[in-house]
Short mmCIF file of C-alpha atoms and ligand atoms in Angstrom, two decimals:
data_model
loop_
_atom_site.label_atom_id
_atom_site.label_comp_id
_atom_site.label_asym_id
_atom_site.label_seq_id
_atom_site.Cartn_x
_atom_site.Cartn_y
_atom_site.Cartn_z
CA MET A 1 0.00 0.00 0.00
CA ASN A 2 1.22 3.49 -0.75
CA LEU A 3 -0.27 6.65 0.64
CA ASN A 4 0.59 9.64 -1.47
CA LYS A 5 0.96 12.01 1.44
CA LYS A 6 4.27 12.92 3.08
CA TYR A 7 4.40 12.91 6.88
CA ALA A 8 6.86 14.76 9.09
CA LEU A 9 7.48 12.60 12.15
CA PHE A 10 7.14 14.70 15.29
CA LEU A 11 9.21 12.96 17.97
CA GLY A 12 8.41 15.05 21.04
CA CYS A 13 10.50 14.82 24.22
CA VAL A 14 9.72 11.53 25.95
CA ALA A 15 9.99 9.04 23.09
CA PRO A 16 13.46 9.95 21.74
CA ALA A 17 14.98 10.53 25.19
CA ARG A 18 13.38 7.75 27.29
CA TYR A 19 11.59 5.26 25.04
CA PRO A 20 13.50 5.29 21.76
CA GLY A 21 12.01 1.84 21.09
CA ILE A 22 8.74 3.63 20.33
CA GLU A 23 10.51 5.84 17.80
CA ALA A 24 12.30 2.91 16.17
CA ALA A 25 9.10 0.83 16.05
CA THR A 26 7.19 3.70 14.43
CA ARG A 27 9.77 3.98 11.67
CA GLU A 28 9.68 0.21 11.03
CA VAL A 29 5.89 0.01 11.01
CA CYS A 30 5.58 2.99 8.67
CA LYS A 31 8.00 1.27 6.29
CA THR A 32 5.88 -1.89 6.32
CA ILE A 33 2.60 -0.11 5.61
CA GLY A 34 4.01 2.37 3.10
CA VAL A 35 3.76 5.62 5.04
CA ASP A 36 6.38 8.05 3.73
CA LEU A 37 8.13 9.66 6.73
CA VAL A 38 10.45 12.67 6.66
CA GLU A 39 12.27 14.21 9.62
CA LEU A 40 10.80 17.36 11.12
CA GLU A 41 14.18 19.02 11.29
CA GLY A 42 14.70 21.55 14.05
CA ALA A 43 11.44 20.78 15.85
CA GLY A 44 11.25 21.59 19.55
CA CYS A 45 9.03 20.55 22.44
CA CYS A 46 5.37 20.48 21.27
CA PRO A 47 5.13 22.22 23.99
CA ALA A 48 3.62 20.03 26.69
CA PRO A 49 -0.12 20.76 27.04
CA GLY A 50 -0.02 20.29 30.81
CA VAL A 51 3.07 21.94 32.17
CA ILE A 52 4.06 24.55 29.59
CA LYS A 53 0.52 25.57 28.62
CA SER A 54 -0.28 25.87 32.34
CA PHE A 55 2.61 28.29 32.76
CA ASP A 56 1.99 30.58 29.82
CA GLN A 57 -0.50 30.11 26.99
CA ASP A 58 1.11 32.65 24.69
CA THR A 59 4.46 30.88 24.88
CA TRP A 60 2.73 27.56 24.32
CA LEU A 61 1.00 28.83 21.18
CA ALA A 62 4.10 30.50 19.73
CA ILE A 63 6.31 27.44 20.17
CA ALA A 64 3.62 25.16 18.77
CA ALA A 65 3.26 27.52 15.80
CA ARG A 66 6.98 27.26 15.16
CA ASN A 67 6.63 23.47 14.87
CA LEU A 68 3.59 23.80 12.60
CA ALA A 69 5.49 26.26 10.40
CA LEU A 70 8.45 23.87 10.07
CA ALA A 71 6.15 21.16 8.71
CA GLU A 72 4.36 23.60 6.42
CA LYS A 73 7.68 24.58 4.88
CA GLN A 74 8.35 20.93 4.06
CA GLY A 75 4.90 20.51 2.55
CA ALA A 76 4.19 17.72 5.01
CA ASP A 77 1.46 16.88 7.50
CA ILE A 78 2.62 16.25 11.06
CA LEU A 79 2.48 12.73 12.42
CA THR A 80 2.69 12.40 16.21
CA ILE A 81 3.22 9.28 18.29
CA CYS A 82 2.25 10.94 21.58
CA ASN A 83 -1.08 12.10 22.99
CA GLY A 84 0.53 15.14 24.58
CA CYS A 85 2.16 16.29 21.34
CA TYR A 86 -1.06 15.55 19.50
CA GLY A 87 -3.05 17.51 22.08
CA SER A 88 -0.83 20.56 21.83
CA LEU A 89 -0.20 20.61 18.09
CA TYR A 90 -3.76 19.72 17.12
CA ASP A 91 -5.23 22.32 19.48
CA ALA A 92 -2.76 24.98 18.34
CA ALA A 93 -3.49 24.24 14.67
CA HIS A 94 -7.21 24.34 15.45
CA ILE A 95 -6.83 27.81 16.96
CA LEU A 96 -4.43 29.26 14.38
CA ASN A 97 -5.87 27.70 11.22
CA GLY A 98 -9.26 29.22 12.03
CA ASP A 99 -8.48 32.57 13.63
CA PRO A 100 -6.65 35.10 11.42
CA GLU A 101 -6.20 37.51 14.30
CA ARG A 102 -4.38 35.08 16.55
CA LEU A 103 -2.41 33.82 13.57
CA ARG A 104 -1.27 37.36 12.88
CA ALA A 105 -0.24 37.84 16.52
CA VAL A 106 1.75 34.61 16.51
CA ASN A 107 3.42 35.47 13.23
CA LYS A 108 4.66 38.71 14.76
CA ILE A 109 6.61 36.55 17.21
CA LEU A 110 7.81 34.07 14.58
CA GLU A 111 9.06 36.99 12.49
CA GLU A 112 11.83 37.45 15.07
CA VAL A 113 13.33 34.15 13.92
CA GLY A 114 12.57 34.69 10.25
CA MET A 115 9.61 32.35 10.13
CA GLU A 116 5.96 32.54 9.18
CA TYR A 117 3.05 30.16 9.62
CA GLY A 118 0.40 30.18 6.88
CA GLY A 119 -2.25 28.27 8.84
CA LYS A 120 -2.25 25.14 6.68
CA THR A 121 -0.62 22.32 8.63
CA VAL A 122 -2.68 19.22 9.39
CA VAL A 123 -1.78 17.30 12.57
CA ARG A 124 -2.44 13.59 12.84
CA HIS A 125 -1.92 10.92 15.48
CA PHE A 126 -0.23 7.66 14.49
CA ALA A 127 -3.21 5.64 15.79
CA GLU A 128 -5.69 7.82 13.92
CA LEU A 129 -3.76 7.43 10.67
CA LEU A 130 -3.61 3.68 11.19
CA PHE A 131 -7.33 3.44 11.84
CA LYS A 132 -8.59 5.74 9.12
CA ASP A 133 -6.11 5.42 6.27
CA ILE A 134 -4.62 1.97 6.79
CA THR A 135 -7.67 0.38 8.49
CA PRO A 136 -7.76 -2.57 10.91
CA GLU A 137 -8.39 -4.92 7.94
CA ASN A 138 -5.01 -4.02 6.46
CA VAL A 139 -3.35 -4.33 9.85
CA LYS A 140 -4.74 -7.84 9.92
CA ALA A 141 -3.55 -8.51 6.39
CA ASN A 142 -0.02 -7.38 7.33
CA THR A 143 0.09 -9.46 10.51
CA LYS A 144 2.69 -12.18 10.09
CA ARG A 145 2.62 -13.37 13.65
CA SER A 146 -0.78 -13.50 15.36
CA LEU A 147 -0.53 -12.18 18.91
CA GLU A 148 -3.29 -14.47 20.23
CA ASP A 149 -1.10 -15.50 23.17
CA MET A 150 -1.16 -11.95 24.58
CA LYS A 151 -3.86 -10.76 26.97
CA VAL A 152 -3.90 -6.99 26.87
CA ALA A 153 -5.52 -3.96 28.51
CA VAL A 154 -5.88 -0.95 26.20
CA HIS A 155 -5.27 2.52 27.66
CA TYR A 156 -6.41 5.41 25.45
CA GLY A 157 -5.06 8.28 27.54
CA CYS A 158 -6.71 11.69 27.48
CA HIS A 159 -5.47 13.97 24.74
CA PHE A 160 -5.91 11.51 21.88
CA LEU A 161 -9.70 11.70 21.65
CA LYS A 162 -10.45 14.67 23.90
CA PRO A 163 -11.67 17.36 23.74
CA SER A 164 -13.96 15.48 21.34
CA LYS A 165 -15.73 18.69 20.38
CA ILE A 166 -12.78 19.70 18.20
CA LYS A 167 -11.34 16.24 17.40
CA ASP A 168 -14.41 14.18 16.63
CA LEU A 169 -12.49 10.92 16.21
CA ASP A 170 -14.54 8.53 18.28
CA ASP A 171 -16.94 8.36 21.23
CA PRO A 172 -14.78 9.57 24.14
CA GLU A 173 -16.70 7.46 26.67
CA ARG A 174 -16.76 4.18 24.73
CA PRO A 175 -14.22 4.43 21.92
CA ARG A 176 -13.33 1.58 19.57
CA ILE A 177 -10.40 2.90 17.50
CA LEU A 178 -7.60 1.33 19.52
CA ASP A 179 -9.60 -1.75 20.43
CA ASP A 180 -10.18 -2.52 16.75
CA LEU A 181 -6.52 -1.98 15.84
CA VAL A 182 -5.30 -4.13 18.72
CA GLU A 183 -7.79 -6.90 17.99
CA ALA A 184 -6.64 -6.93 14.36
CA THR A 185 -3.28 -8.31 15.56
CA GLY A 186 -5.04 -11.25 17.19
CA ALA A 187 -4.27 -10.07 20.75
CA VAL A 188 -6.90 -10.87 23.38
CA ASN A 189 -8.36 -7.49 24.35
CA LEU A 190 -9.78 -7.38 27.88
CA ASN A 191 -12.29 -4.91 29.24
CA TYR A 192 -11.52 -3.45 32.66
CA ARG A 193 -12.86 -1.02 35.26
CA ASP A 194 -12.06 2.66 34.64
CA LYS A 195 -10.71 1.99 31.18
CA GLN A 196 -11.10 5.65 30.18
CA MET A 197 -9.40 6.99 33.32
CA CYS A 198 -6.24 9.10 33.04
CA CYS A 199 -2.82 7.58 33.93
CA GLY A 200 -2.15 10.48 36.32
CA ALA A 201 0.91 12.00 34.69
CA GLY A 202 -0.62 14.94 32.83
CA GLY A 203 -1.22 18.56 33.74
CA GLY A 204 2.09 18.87 35.57
CA VAL A 205 0.88 16.38 38.20
CA ARG A 206 3.75 13.90 37.67
CA SER A 207 6.33 16.63 38.22
CA GLY A 208 4.46 18.72 40.80
CA ASN A 209 2.56 16.09 42.78
CA PRO A 210 4.11 12.66 42.11
CA GLU A 211 2.28 10.93 44.99
CA LEU A 212 -1.05 11.84 43.43
CA ALA A 213 0.11 10.68 39.99
CA THR A 214 1.11 7.34 41.52
CA LYS A 215 -2.35 6.94 43.06
CA PHE A 216 -3.97 7.34 39.63
CA THR A 217 -1.57 4.85 38.09
CA GLU A 218 -1.92 2.28 40.83
CA SER A 219 -5.68 2.42 40.57
CA LYS A 220 -5.43 1.64 36.86
CA LEU A 221 -2.79 -1.08 37.27
CA LYS A 222 -5.02 -2.75 39.83
CA SER A 223 -8.07 -2.93 37.61
CA MET A 224 -6.03 -4.09 34.61
CA LYS A 225 -4.50 -6.85 36.69
CA GLU A 226 -7.87 -7.86 38.11
CA ALA A 227 -9.20 -8.25 34.58
CA GLY A 228 -6.39 -10.70 33.84
CA ALA A 229 -4.24 -8.49 31.62
CA GLN A 230 -0.58 -9.37 30.98
CA TYR A 231 0.31 -6.24 29.01
CA ILE A 232 -0.74 -2.60 28.77
CA ILE A 233 -1.19 -1.13 25.29
CA ASP A 234 -0.97 2.65 24.94
CA VAL A 235 -0.46 5.35 22.31
CA CYS A 236 1.45 7.92 24.35
CA PRO A 237 5.09 7.86 25.54
CA PHE A 238 4.17 9.92 28.60
CA CYS A 239 1.47 7.46 29.76
CA HIS A 240 4.04 4.80 28.84
CA LEU A 241 6.66 6.35 31.11
CA GLN A 242 4.12 6.78 33.90
CA PHE A 243 2.98 3.13 33.80
CA ASP A 244 6.49 1.74 33.33
CA ARG A 245 8.35 3.84 35.91
CA THR A 246 5.64 3.74 38.57
CA GLN A 247 6.11 -0.04 38.64
CA LYS A 248 9.67 0.54 39.86
CA ASP A 249 8.19 1.67 43.19
CA VAL A 250 4.83 -0.05 43.19
CA LYS A 251 5.60 -3.74 42.97
CA GLY A 252 3.55 -6.80 42.18
CA TYR A 253 1.80 -5.88 38.95
CA ASP A 254 4.42 -6.93 36.43
CA LEU A 255 2.60 -5.38 33.49
CA PRO A 256 4.96 -4.44 30.63
CA VAL A 257 3.82 -1.43 28.62
CA ILE A 258 3.69 -1.68 24.83
CA HIS A 259 3.03 1.30 22.55
CA LEU A 260 0.74 0.57 19.60
CA ALA A 261 3.71 1.03 17.24
CA GLN A 262 5.67 -1.61 19.17
CA LEU A 263 2.69 -3.98 19.18
CA LEU A 264 2.26 -3.62 15.43
CA GLY A 265 6.01 -4.14 15.07
CA LEU A 266 5.65 -7.49 16.85
CA ALA A 267 2.68 -8.45 14.70
CA PHE A 268 4.36 -7.40 11.44
CA GLY A 269 7.46 -9.44 12.21
CA VAL A 270 9.89 -6.60 12.98
CA PRO A 271 12.86 -8.12 14.87
CA ALA A 272 12.24 -7.76 18.63
CA ASN A 273 15.63 -6.09 19.18
CA LYS A 274 14.43 -3.13 17.10
CA LEU A 275 11.45 -2.44 19.37
CA GLY A 276 13.29 -1.73 22.63
CA LEU A 277 10.78 -3.73 24.69
CA GLU A 278 13.34 -5.71 26.69
CA ILE A 279 15.10 -2.57 27.99
CA GLN A 280 12.09 -0.97 29.69
CA GLU A 281 11.69 -0.95 33.51
CA VAL A 282 9.21 -3.80 33.22
CA PRO A 283 10.67 -5.67 30.27
CA VAL A 284 8.78 -7.85 27.84
CA LYS A 285 10.24 -11.32 28.12
CA PHE A 286 10.60 -13.03 24.78
CA MET B 1 -3.11 39.47 46.03
CA VAL B 2 -6.63 40.66 46.83
CA LYS B 3 -8.19 38.55 49.59
CA GLU B 4 -11.76 39.92 49.30
CA PRO B 5 -14.03 38.87 46.47
CA ASN B 6 -12.87 40.72 43.37
CA PRO B 7 -15.54 40.74 40.64
CA GLN B 8 -12.99 42.19 38.25
CA PHE B 9 -11.05 38.93 38.49
CA ALA B 10 -13.90 36.86 37.03
CA ILE B 11 -14.29 39.37 34.21
CA GLU B 12 -10.58 39.18 33.44
CA VAL B 13 -10.72 35.38 33.30
CA SER B 14 -13.73 35.50 30.95
CA GLN B 15 -11.91 37.87 28.64
CA THR B 16 -8.80 35.70 28.32
CA PRO B 17 -8.78 33.14 25.48
CA GLY B 18 -9.98 29.88 27.03
CA GLY B 19 -11.84 31.56 29.88
CA GLU B 20 -14.91 32.69 27.93
CA THR B 21 -17.29 30.05 29.30
CA LEU B 22 -16.71 30.71 33.02
CA SER B 23 -20.09 32.34 33.63
CA LEU B 24 -22.01 29.43 32.06
CA CYS B 25 -21.50 27.11 35.04
CA PHE B 26 -24.69 26.49 37.03
CA GLN B 27 -23.03 24.37 39.73
CA CYS B 28 -24.51 20.94 38.94
CA GLY B 29 -21.41 19.07 40.10
CA THR B 30 -21.12 16.74 37.10
CA CYS B 31 -17.47 17.78 36.83
CA THR B 32 -16.68 16.83 40.42
CA GLY B 33 -18.46 13.51 39.94
CA SER B 34 -16.35 12.76 36.86
CA CYS B 35 -13.00 13.84 38.25
CA PRO B 36 -10.43 11.10 38.95
CA SER B 37 -8.35 13.55 40.94
CA GLY B 38 -11.31 14.42 43.15
CA ARG B 39 -11.80 10.72 43.79
CA LEU B 40 -8.30 10.53 45.27
CA THR B 41 -7.99 13.94 46.97
CA SER B 42 -10.16 16.66 48.49
CA TYR B 43 -9.96 18.70 45.26
CA ARG B 44 -13.41 19.63 43.94
CA THR B 45 -13.70 20.91 40.37
CA ARG B 46 -17.12 22.53 40.88
CA LYS B 47 -15.85 24.52 43.85
CA LEU B 48 -12.83 25.78 41.97
CA ILE B 49 -15.08 27.06 39.16
CA ARG B 50 -17.43 28.67 41.71
CA LYS B 51 -14.58 30.44 43.47
CA ALA B 52 -13.36 31.78 40.14
CA GLN B 53 -16.87 33.02 39.31
CA LEU B 54 -17.06 34.81 42.65
CA GLY B 55 -13.70 36.41 42.08
CA LEU B 56 -12.03 34.80 45.12
CA GLU B 57 -8.70 35.54 43.52
CA ALA B 58 -6.22 34.71 46.28
CA ASP B 59 -8.18 31.62 47.29
CA VAL B 60 -8.06 30.28 43.74
CA LEU B 61 -4.54 31.26 42.74
CA GLU B 62 -2.75 30.30 45.94
CA SER B 63 -4.48 26.99 46.58
CA PRO B 64 -2.61 23.75 45.77
CA ASP B 65 -5.97 22.55 44.38
CA LEU B 66 -5.28 24.51 41.22
CA TRP B 67 -2.49 22.02 40.42
CA MET B 68 -4.41 18.80 41.15
CA CYS B 69 -5.94 18.63 37.66
CA THR B 70 -4.27 16.31 35.12
CA THR B 71 -6.14 18.01 32.23
CA CYS B 72 -7.85 14.69 31.49
CA TYR B 73 -11.00 16.37 30.09
CA ALA B 74 -13.38 13.89 31.76
CA CYS B 75 -15.29 16.81 33.28
CA GLN B 76 -15.31 18.98 30.19
CA GLU B 77 -16.70 16.16 28.03
CA ARG B 78 -19.66 15.78 30.37
CA CYS B 79 -20.42 19.33 31.44
CA PRO B 80 -24.05 20.00 30.45
CA ARG B 81 -23.35 23.71 30.08
CA GLY B 82 -20.37 23.43 27.77
CA VAL B 83 -18.02 25.00 30.28
CA GLU B 84 -14.47 24.62 28.95
CA ILE B 85 -13.20 23.61 32.36
CA VAL B 86 -9.67 22.61 31.39
CA ASP B 87 -9.16 25.81 29.43
CA ILE B 88 -10.40 27.83 32.40
CA ILE B 89 -8.02 25.98 34.73
CA ASN B 90 -5.22 26.81 32.30
CA VAL B 91 -6.12 30.50 32.37
CA LEU B 92 -6.18 30.42 36.18
CA ARG B 93 -2.80 28.65 36.31
CA ASN B 94 -1.32 31.23 33.93
CA LYS B 95 -2.55 33.95 36.27
CA ALA B 96 -1.02 32.20 39.28
CA VAL B 97 2.33 31.82 37.51
CA ALA B 98 2.26 35.46 36.40
CA LYS B 99 1.92 36.37 40.09
CA GLY B 100 4.90 34.23 40.98
CA VAL B 101 2.99 31.23 42.33
CA MET B 102 4.88 28.26 40.90
CA SER B 103 6.23 25.19 42.67
CA GLU B 104 9.94 24.47 42.74
CA GLU B 105 9.45 21.34 40.65
CA HIS B 106 7.52 23.20 37.98
CA THR B 107 10.13 25.96 37.90
CA LYS B 108 12.67 23.22 37.24
CA VAL B 109 10.67 21.84 34.31
CA GLY B 110 10.26 25.37 32.94
CA THR B 111 13.98 26.05 33.24
CA TYR B 112 14.82 22.82 31.52
CA PHE B 113 12.40 23.66 28.72
CA LEU B 114 14.06 27.05 28.32
CA GLN B 115 17.60 25.69 28.28
CA ASN B 116 17.11 22.62 26.11
CA GLY B 117 14.00 23.10 24.02
CA ALA B 118 12.67 19.89 25.54
CA THR B 119 11.10 18.97 28.87
CA ILE B 120 13.42 16.05 29.61
CA PRO B 121 17.15 15.55 29.06
CA LEU B 122 18.67 13.16 26.56
CA ASN B 123 21.67 11.67 28.35
CA GLU B 124 24.46 9.32 27.37
CA LYS B 125 22.67 6.23 28.59
CA TYR B 126 19.81 6.83 26.20
CA GLU B 127 22.08 7.98 23.39
CA ALA B 128 23.70 4.54 23.56
CA ILE B 129 20.29 2.83 23.54
CA ARG B 130 19.30 4.88 20.51
CA GLU B 131 22.40 3.71 18.72
CA GLN B 132 21.68 0.08 19.61
CA LEU B 133 18.25 0.44 18.06
CA GLY B 134 19.73 1.79 14.85
CA LEU B 135 18.74 5.41 15.52
CA PRO B 136 21.10 8.43 15.41
CA ARG B 137 22.50 9.22 18.87
CA ARG B 138 20.81 12.60 18.77
CA PRO B 139 17.65 13.17 16.72
CA ALA B 140 17.28 15.86 14.04
CA ASN B 141 15.21 18.12 16.33
CA VAL B 142 16.41 20.74 18.88
CA LEU B 143 18.22 17.97 20.76
CA GLY B 144 20.71 17.75 17.90
CA ASP B 145 20.45 21.15 16.19
CA LYS B 146 22.04 24.23 17.75
CA LYS B 147 20.51 26.81 15.44
CA ALA B 148 17.04 25.39 16.09
CA LEU B 149 17.61 25.68 19.83
CA GLU B 150 18.68 29.32 19.46
CA ASP B 151 15.50 30.12 17.52
CA PHE B 152 13.47 28.31 20.15
CA GLN B 153 15.04 30.36 22.92
CA LYS B 154 14.63 33.60 21.02
CA ILE B 155 10.87 32.98 20.89
CA LEU B 156 10.79 32.42 24.64
CA LYS B 157 12.52 35.76 25.10
CA VAL B 158 9.97 37.54 22.95
CA THR B 159 7.05 36.00 24.86
CA GLY B 160 8.75 36.77 28.19
CA PHE B 161 8.91 33.16 29.34
CA ASP B 162 12.46 33.62 30.63
CA LYS B 163 11.37 36.56 32.80
CA LEU B 164 8.42 34.57 34.10
CA LEU B 165 10.81 32.05 35.64
CA GLU B 166 13.16 34.69 37.00
CA GLU B 167 10.42 36.68 38.68
CA LYS B 168 8.88 33.81 40.60
CA LYS B 169 8.84 34.16 44.34
S1 SF4 C 1 -20.29 20.20 35.15
FE1 SF4 C 1 -20.19 22.25 34.20
S2 SF4 C 1 -22.07 23.31 34.87
FE2 SF4 C 1 -21.81 21.51 36.20
S3 SF4 C 1 -20.67 22.32 37.99
FE3 SF4 C 1 -19.15 21.53 36.57
S4 SF4 C 1 -18.54 23.28 35.29
FE4 SF4 C 1 -20.46 23.83 36.34
S1 SF4 C 2 -9.70 17.64 33.59
FE1 SF4 C 2 -8.95 18.07 35.66
S2 SF4 C 2 -10.73 18.77 36.80
FE2 SF4 C 2 -11.48 17.79 34.94
S3 SF4 C 2 -11.89 15.66 35.52
FE3 SF4 C 2 -9.79 15.71 34.74
S4 SF4 C 2 -8.50 16.02 36.53
FE4 SF4 C 2 -10.59 16.57 37.14
#
């Protein structure tokens, strides 16, 4: 399959610096399904929709606009592999692409570094692209190794589907997008209590109030475990980090975290040593 | 900061992008009932919105409650009045930070963001892991591009983000 659109891969902060396996897996999976990736050269932090936007909205918007402008210059849409990056860049594009006055204000700032944003960049999430353009049927068709021996709990996170008023991807209370993609690999997808609940890391809570973040995470780990899950599937490196690192302190769950790109890598037959799953805090044992 | 109710405060919030829907709240409590943070702490979303409506400026901006929200949107999705709760909380947090109310940990994240163009460091351990996985040691973004980082920092100067961190109490 070949999609005729070019995508600039937006790495964000967490994936390249803490879970490079997610980055490597994304590149491998995109190769398999024929998604043409280019580097988003010079990109910076998205910036984080929790911490940085909480500190200063105008800074948040200007830095996001810089990233959007970089992609525009390359004639590419942005592809994110993180809910936080998606949240920030999608929201910023939504504001700027529809509001000439705020676009003008932001361009005044970008002018200082010789840049301009024309209000054209489209921002997409890896999981959304997979669901809409590749489709679960094609995921199934590309699956070389059925993952039927894996019992998984799917975690959507917050900024992928919400706020649904501007994203309109799926029902935010009972979504199917990820469930359908995961089931296409043959994995056994388990339902569990509080499936739509947040991991606890966002909004500056992990950095500012780590005990509270841990309480969120432990509550989710508990219900996943009770449902019989062996693995957590997510689509966000920050949720990923939260679930993986919290299990360093909170013992007894032994639930390795697998990003959708890594899961598809396994299903598509990408060599396991290219997915980085055995070097996480809770490693996947092959 | 003004301790008495300050009606001007609520007006200011409503006039800031993101704060427009503040007055729509009719105190049903659906937000509190949906809030995972409220389930684990004494933070109550409905009360925070009410205090903002009443212009209880110091109470809102100085309370640790303001930083209990993970921006999960559970409340906003369900609010029957279409109150953009997360956006309002963001506006309130911006106001707190502008007045110098910012935790040490958050100041650290902000400083890191300013210095590196990213919120977390890429160190040698992970550079080696990147290499093992067949990736370049440093990616093609600000983490590996000096000119890009300079541009990034210039923007933060123009928006005054650097000053914001300096001026905090
Ligand atoms: S759900 Fe909406 S209307 Fe109800 S109390 Fe919360 S903010 Fe107010
Ligand atoms: S967005 Fe914040 S206030 Fe609303 S439900 Fe989530 S944690 Fe609670």
